[in-house]
Short mmCIF file of C-alpha atoms and ligand atoms in Angstrom, two decimals:
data_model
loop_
_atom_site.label_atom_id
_atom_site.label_comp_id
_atom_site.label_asym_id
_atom_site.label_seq_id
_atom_site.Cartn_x
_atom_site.Cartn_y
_atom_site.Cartn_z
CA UNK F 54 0.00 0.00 0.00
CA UNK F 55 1.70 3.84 -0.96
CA UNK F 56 2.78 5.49 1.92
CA UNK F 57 0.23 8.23 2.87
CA UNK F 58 2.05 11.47 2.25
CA UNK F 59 0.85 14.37 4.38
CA UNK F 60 1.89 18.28 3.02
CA UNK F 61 2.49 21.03 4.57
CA UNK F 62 -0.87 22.08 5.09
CA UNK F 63 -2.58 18.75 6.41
CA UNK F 64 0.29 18.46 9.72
CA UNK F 65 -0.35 22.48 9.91
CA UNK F 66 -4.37 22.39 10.30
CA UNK F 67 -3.59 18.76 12.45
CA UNK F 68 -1.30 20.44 14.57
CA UNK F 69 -4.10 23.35 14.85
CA UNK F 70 -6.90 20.76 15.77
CA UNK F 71 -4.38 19.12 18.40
CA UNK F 72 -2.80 21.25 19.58
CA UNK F 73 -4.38 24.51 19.38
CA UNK F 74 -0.85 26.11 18.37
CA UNK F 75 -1.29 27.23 14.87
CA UNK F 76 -3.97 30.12 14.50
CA UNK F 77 -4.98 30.78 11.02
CA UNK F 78 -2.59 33.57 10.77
CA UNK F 79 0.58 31.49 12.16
CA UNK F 80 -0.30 29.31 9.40
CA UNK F 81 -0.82 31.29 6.70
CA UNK F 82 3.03 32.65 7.57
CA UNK F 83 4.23 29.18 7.46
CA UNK F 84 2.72 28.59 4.33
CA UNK F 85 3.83 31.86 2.22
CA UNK F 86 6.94 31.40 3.59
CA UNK F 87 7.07 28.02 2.82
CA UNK F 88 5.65 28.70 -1.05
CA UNK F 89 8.54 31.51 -0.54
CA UNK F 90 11.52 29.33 -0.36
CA UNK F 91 10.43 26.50 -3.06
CA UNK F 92 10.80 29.88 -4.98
CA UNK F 93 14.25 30.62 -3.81
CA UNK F 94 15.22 26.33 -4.50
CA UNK F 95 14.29 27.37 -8.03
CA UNK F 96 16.64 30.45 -8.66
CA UNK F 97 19.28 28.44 -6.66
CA UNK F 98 18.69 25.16 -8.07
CA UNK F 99 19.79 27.43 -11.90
CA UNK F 100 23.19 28.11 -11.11
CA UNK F 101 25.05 29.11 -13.95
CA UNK F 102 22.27 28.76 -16.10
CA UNK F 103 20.81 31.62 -14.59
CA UNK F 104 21.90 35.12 -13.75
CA UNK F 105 22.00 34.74 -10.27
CA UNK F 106 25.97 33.95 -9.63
CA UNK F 107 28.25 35.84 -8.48
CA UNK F 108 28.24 39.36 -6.54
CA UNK F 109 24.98 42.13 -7.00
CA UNK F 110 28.72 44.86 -6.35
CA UNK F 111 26.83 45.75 -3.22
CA UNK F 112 27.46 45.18 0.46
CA UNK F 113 25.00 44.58 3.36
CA UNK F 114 24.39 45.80 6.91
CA UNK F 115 27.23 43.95 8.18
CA UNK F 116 29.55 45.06 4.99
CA UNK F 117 29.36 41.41 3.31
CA UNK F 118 30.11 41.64 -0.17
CA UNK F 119 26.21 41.08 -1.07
CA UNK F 120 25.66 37.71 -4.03
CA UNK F 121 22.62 38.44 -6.76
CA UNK F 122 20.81 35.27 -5.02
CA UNK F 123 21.19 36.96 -1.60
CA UNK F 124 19.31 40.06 -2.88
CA UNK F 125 17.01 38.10 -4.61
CA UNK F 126 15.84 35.85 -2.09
CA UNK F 127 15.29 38.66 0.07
CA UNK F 128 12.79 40.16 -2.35
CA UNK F 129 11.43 36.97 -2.74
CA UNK F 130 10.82 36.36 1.04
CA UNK F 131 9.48 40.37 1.28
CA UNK F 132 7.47 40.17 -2.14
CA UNK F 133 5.16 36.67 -0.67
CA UNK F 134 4.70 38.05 3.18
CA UNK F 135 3.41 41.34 2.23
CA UNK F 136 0.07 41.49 1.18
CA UNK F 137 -1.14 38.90 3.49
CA UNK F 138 -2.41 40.28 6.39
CA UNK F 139 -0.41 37.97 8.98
CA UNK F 140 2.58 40.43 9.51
CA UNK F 141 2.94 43.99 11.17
CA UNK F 142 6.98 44.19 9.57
CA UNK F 143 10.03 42.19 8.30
CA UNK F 144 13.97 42.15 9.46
CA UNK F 145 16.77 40.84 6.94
CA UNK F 146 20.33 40.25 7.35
CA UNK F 147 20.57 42.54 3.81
CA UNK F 148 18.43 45.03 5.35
CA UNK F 149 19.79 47.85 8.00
CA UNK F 150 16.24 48.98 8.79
CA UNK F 151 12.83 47.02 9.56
CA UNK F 152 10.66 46.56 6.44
CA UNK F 153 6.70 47.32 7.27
CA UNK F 154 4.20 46.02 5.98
CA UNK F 155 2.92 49.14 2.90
CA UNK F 156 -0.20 50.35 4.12
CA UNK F 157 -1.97 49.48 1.19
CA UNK F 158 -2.35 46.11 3.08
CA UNK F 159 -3.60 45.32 6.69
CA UNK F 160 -0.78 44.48 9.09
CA UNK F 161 -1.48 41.60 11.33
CA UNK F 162 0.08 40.58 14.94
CA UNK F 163 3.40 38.66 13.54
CA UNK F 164 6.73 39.78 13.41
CA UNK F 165 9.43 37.88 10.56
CA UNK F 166 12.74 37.67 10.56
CA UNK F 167 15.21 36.38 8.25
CA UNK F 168 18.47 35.65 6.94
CA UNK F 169 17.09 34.82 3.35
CA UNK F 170 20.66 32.89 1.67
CA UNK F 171 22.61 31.68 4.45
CA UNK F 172 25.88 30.19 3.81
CA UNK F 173 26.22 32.71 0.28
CA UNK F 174 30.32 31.73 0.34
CA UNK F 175 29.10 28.41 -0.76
CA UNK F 176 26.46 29.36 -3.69
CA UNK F 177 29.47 29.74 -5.95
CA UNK F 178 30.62 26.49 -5.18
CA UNK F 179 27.45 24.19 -5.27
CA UNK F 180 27.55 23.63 -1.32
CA UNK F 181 24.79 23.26 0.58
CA UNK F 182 23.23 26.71 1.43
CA UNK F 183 19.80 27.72 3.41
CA UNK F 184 16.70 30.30 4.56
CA UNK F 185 16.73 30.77 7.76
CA UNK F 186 13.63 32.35 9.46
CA UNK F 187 12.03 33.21 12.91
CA UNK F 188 8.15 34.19 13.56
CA UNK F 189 7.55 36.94 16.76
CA UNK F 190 4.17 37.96 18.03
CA UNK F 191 4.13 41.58 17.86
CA UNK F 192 3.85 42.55 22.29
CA UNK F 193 2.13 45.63 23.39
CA UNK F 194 -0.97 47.16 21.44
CA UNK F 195 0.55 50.57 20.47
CA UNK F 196 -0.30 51.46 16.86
CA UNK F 197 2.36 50.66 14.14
CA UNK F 198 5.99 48.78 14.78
CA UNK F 199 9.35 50.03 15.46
CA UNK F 200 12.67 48.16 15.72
CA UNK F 201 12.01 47.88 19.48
CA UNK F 202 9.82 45.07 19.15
CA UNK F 203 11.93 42.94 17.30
CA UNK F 204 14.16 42.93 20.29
CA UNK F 205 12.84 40.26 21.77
CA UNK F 206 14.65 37.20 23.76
CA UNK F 207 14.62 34.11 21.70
CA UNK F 208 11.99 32.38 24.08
CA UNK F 209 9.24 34.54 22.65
CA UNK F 210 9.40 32.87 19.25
CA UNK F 211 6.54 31.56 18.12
CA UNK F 212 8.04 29.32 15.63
CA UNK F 213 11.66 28.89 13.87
CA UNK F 214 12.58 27.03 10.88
CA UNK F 215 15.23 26.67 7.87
CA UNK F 216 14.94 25.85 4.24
CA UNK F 217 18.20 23.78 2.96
CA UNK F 218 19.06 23.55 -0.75
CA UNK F 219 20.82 20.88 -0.50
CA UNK F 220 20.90 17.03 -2.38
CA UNK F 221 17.21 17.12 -1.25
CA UNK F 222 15.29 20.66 -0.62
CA UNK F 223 14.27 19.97 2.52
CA UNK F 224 12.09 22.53 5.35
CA UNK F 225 12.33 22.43 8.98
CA UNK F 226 10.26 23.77 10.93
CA UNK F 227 8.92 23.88 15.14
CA UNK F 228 6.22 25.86 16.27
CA UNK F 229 7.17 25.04 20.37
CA UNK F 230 5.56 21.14 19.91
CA UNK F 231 8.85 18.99 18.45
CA UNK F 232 10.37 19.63 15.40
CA UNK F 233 8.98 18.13 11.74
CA UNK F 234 10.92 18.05 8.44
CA UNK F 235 9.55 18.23 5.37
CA UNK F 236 11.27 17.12 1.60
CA UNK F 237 9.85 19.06 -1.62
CA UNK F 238 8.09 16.64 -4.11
CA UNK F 239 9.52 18.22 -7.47
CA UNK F 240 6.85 16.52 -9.27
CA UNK F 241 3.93 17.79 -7.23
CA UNK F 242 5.72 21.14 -6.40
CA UNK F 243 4.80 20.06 -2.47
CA UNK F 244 6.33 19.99 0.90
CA UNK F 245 5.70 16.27 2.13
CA UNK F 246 6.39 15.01 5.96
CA UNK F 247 9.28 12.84 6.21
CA UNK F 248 9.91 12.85 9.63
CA UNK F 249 8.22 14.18 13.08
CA UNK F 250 9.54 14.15 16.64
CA UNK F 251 13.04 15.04 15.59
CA UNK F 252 15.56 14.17 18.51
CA UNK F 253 19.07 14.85 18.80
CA UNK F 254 21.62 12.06 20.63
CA UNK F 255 22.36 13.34 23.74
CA UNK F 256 25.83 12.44 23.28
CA UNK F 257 28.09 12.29 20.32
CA UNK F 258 31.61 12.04 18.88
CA UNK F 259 31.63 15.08 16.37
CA UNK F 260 32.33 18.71 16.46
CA UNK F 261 32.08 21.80 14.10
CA UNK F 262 34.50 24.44 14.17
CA UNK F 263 36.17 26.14 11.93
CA UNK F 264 39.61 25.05 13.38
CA UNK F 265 41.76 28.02 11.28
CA UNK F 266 40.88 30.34 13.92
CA UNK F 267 42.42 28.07 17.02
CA UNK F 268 45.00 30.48 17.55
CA UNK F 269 42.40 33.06 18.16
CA UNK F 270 40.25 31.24 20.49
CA UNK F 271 39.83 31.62 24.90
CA UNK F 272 41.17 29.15 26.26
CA UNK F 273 37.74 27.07 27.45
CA UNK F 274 37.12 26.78 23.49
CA UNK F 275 41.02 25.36 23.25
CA UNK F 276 40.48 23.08 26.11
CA UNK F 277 37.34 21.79 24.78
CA UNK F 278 38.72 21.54 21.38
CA UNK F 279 42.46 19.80 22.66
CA UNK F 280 39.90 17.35 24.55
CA UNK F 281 38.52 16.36 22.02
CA UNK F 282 41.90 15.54 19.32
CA UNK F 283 43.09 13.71 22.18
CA UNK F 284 40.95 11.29 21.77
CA UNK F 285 40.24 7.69 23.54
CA UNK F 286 44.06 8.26 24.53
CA UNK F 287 42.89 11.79 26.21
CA UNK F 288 40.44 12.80 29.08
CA UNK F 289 37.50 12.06 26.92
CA UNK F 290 38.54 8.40 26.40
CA UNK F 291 36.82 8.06 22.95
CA UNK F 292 37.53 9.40 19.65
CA UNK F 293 36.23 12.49 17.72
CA UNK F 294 35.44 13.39 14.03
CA UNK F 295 35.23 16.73 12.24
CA UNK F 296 32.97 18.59 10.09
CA UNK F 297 32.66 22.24 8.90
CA UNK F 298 30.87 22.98 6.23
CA UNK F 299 30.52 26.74 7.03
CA UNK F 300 26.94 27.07 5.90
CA UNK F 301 25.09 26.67 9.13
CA UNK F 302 21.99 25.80 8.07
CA UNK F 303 24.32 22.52 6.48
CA UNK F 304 25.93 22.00 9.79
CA UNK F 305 22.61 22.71 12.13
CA UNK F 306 21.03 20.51 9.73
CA UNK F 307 23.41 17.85 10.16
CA UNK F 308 23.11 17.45 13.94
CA UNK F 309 19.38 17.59 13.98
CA UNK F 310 19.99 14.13 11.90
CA UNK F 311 22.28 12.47 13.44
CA UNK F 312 24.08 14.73 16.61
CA UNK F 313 27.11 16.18 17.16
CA UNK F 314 28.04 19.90 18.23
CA UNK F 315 28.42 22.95 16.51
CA UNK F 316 30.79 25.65 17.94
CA UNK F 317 31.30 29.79 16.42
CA UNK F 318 32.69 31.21 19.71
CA UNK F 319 34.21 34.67 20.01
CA UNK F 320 37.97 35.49 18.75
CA UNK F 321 40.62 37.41 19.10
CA UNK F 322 40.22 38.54 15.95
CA UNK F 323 37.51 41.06 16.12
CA UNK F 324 37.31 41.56 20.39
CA UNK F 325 34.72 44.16 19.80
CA UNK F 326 32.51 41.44 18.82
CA UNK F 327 30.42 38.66 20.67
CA UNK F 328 30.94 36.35 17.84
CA UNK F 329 30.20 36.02 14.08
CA UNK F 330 26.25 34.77 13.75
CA UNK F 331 23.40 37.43 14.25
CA UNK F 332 21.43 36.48 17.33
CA UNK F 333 18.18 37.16 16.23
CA UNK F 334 17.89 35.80 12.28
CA UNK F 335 20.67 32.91 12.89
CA UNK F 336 21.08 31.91 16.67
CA UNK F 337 17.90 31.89 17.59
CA UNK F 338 15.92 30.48 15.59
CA UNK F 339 18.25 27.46 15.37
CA UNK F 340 18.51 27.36 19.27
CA UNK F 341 14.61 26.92 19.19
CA UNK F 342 14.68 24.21 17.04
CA UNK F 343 17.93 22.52 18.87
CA UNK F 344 15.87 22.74 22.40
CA UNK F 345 12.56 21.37 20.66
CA UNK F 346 14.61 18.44 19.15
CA UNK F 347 16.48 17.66 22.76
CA UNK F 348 19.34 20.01 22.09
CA UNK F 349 20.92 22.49 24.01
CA UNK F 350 22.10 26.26 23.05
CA UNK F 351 24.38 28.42 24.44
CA UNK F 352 26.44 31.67 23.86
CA UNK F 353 29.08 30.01 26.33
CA UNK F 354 27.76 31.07 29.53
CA UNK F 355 23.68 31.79 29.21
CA UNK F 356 21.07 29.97 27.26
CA UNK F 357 20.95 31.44 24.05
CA UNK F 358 16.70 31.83 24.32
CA UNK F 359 16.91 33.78 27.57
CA UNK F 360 19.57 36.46 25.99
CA UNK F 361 17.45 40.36 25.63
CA UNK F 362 18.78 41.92 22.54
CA UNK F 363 19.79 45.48 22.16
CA UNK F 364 20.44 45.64 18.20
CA UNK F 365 19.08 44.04 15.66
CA UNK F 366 21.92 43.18 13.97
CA UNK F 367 23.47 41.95 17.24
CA UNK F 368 25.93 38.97 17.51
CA UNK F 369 26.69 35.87 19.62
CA UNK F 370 28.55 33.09 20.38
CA UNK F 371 27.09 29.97 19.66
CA UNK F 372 27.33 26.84 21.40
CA UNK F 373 24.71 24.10 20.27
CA UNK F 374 23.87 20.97 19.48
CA UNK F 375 23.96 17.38 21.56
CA UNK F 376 22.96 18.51 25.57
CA UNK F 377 26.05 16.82 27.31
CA UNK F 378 28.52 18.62 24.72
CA UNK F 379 27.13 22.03 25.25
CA UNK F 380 27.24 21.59 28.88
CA UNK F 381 30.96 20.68 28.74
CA UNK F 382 31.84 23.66 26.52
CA UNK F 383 29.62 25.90 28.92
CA UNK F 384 31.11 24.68 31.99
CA UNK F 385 34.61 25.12 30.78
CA UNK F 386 33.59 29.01 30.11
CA UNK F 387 31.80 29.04 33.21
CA UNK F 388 34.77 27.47 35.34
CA UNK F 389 37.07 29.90 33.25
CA UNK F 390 35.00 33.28 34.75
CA UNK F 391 36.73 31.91 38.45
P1 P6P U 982 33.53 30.97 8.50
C1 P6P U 982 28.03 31.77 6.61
O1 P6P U 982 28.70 32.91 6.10
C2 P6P U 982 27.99 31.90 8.12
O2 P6P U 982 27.29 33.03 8.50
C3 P6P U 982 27.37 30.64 8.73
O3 P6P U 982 26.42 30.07 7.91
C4 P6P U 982 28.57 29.72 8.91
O4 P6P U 982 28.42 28.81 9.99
C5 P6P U 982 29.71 30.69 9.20
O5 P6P U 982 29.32 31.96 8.65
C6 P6P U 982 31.00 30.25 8.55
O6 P6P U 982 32.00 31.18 8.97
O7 P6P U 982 34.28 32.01 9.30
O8 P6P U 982 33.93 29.56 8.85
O9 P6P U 982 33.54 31.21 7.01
#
């Protein structure tokens, strides 16, 4: 007998009926943003074949060299969320300002953030690369929306999810009940459930750093890290593997499957800085999902969730993945302070 496949929109209205966790409007987002990034598989998916390589000769917020697909998946994600009626405003890694929602259409109670192309080093070389996105109920009942209320800790999300463009397209998504995975049907243009009640190992025997910068690291990251390459001979008494594939979405993706621990702590490099990854469009929306599937997620010292942002381009150090890992790696920081 074929397997039953359930889309997108039959585990969203279940979920609703179950669960009570999906109003109309929470689902509606889910759904145009899902439409939103079989969109951005497409121009992705054309490579070479069409214009969307290389760089747009413009540079973001942050002052990344900005690619054409990074621009155009952000007006891809702006173009499908604005006329319908679920959202008060956006935030984008390539935007320095909030986008609201034109008054031409109503605004509704959610707030969306996004880093549209995660992983854009990689586009040019046909690895793995992601959407990364992260839904906020617009607090307090003043009129309009300012930057202020996108500063909101990482708790308050009302769901989190990434879209990799990888060998499959697959999206991954939690709305605070577990975390489901869906694969896009090419032939029916769908998002169908392959897996529910995600759970990462508690333990594992892989990390994810990007071991170049070791020389730059404090030394709790360099004692968890020389741990580790010792090996069974070591403190740990069992071996370790490596993998960086410096698209995070790729690397987060990879633990939710299967474990492991994924590590972008601050340097020496640029002291000014908490770390590299944005906390709101990057850290936490893969902290929710790493806590819904078992995980753990911290900046080295707090839980990411509970951190109160100041900026919305703000960074962090991240610290995620199997429990007892990020545990280790926090209490070395923690033991570190004195
Ligand atoms: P590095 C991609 O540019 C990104 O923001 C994350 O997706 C990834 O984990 C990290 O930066 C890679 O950084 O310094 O290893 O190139």
């Amino acid at each position: 007998m074929a397997i039953k496949k359930v889309s997108l929109t039959q585990y969203l209205v279940e979920q609703q009926r179950e669960h009570g966790r999906i109003p109309s409007q929470l689902r509606l987002l889910i759904e145009v943003v899902a439409r939103a990034c079989k969109h951005i598989a497409i121009a992705v998916n054309k490579g070479a074949l069409g214009d969307v390589m290389g760089t747009a000769g413009s540079e973001n917020v942050q002052g990344e060299v900005q690619k054409k697909l990074d621009i155009i998946s952000n007006e891809v994600l702006i173009e499908a969320n604005e006329w319908g009626g679920h959202l008060a405003a956006m935030a984008s890694e390539e935007m320095d300002t909030i986008h609201v929602v034109p008054n031409r259409y109503p605004q509704g109670e959610y707030l969306l953030l996004f880093d549209p192309l995660d992983g854009s080093s990689n586009i040019d070389v046909n690895v793995s690369i992601g959407t990364i996105f992260s839904v906020l109920r617009k607090v307090g009942h003043h009129h309009g929306v300012a930057e202020e209320d996108f500063l909101q800790a990482g708790k308050n999300q009302a769901a989190a999810g990434y879209c990799i463009y990888g060998s499959q397209t697959m999206l991954v998504l939690t709305v605070g009940d577990g975390v489901a995975m869906f694969t896009l049907d090419r032939e029916m243009g769908s998002w169908v459930l392959t897996q529910e009640n995600v759970q990462i190992p508690e333990d594992t025997k892989e990390f994810a750093i990007n071991m170049s910068n070791q020389r730059h690291w404090a030394p709790p990251v360099t004692r968890y890290i020389d741990e580790c390459l010792l090996g069974k001979d070591g403190p740990r008494g069992k071996d370790f593997n490596m993998r960086w594939v410096a698209s995070m979405v790729a690397d987060v993706h990879r633990i939710l499957s299967r474990g492991g621990v994924f590590m972008y702590p601050w340097d020496k490099r640029e002291p000014e800085k908490a770390g590299k990854l944005r906390l709101l469009y990057e850290a936490n929306p893969m902290s929710f999902l790493v806590e819904q599937a078992g995980g753990a997620s911290t900046n080295g010292r707090q839980r990411i969730m509970d951190l109160q942002p100041t900026k919305l381009h703000e960074r962090v150090a991240v610290f995620l993945g199997s429990k007892s890992e990020v545990e280790r790696a926090t209490a070395y920081h923690l033991e570190s302070q004195g």
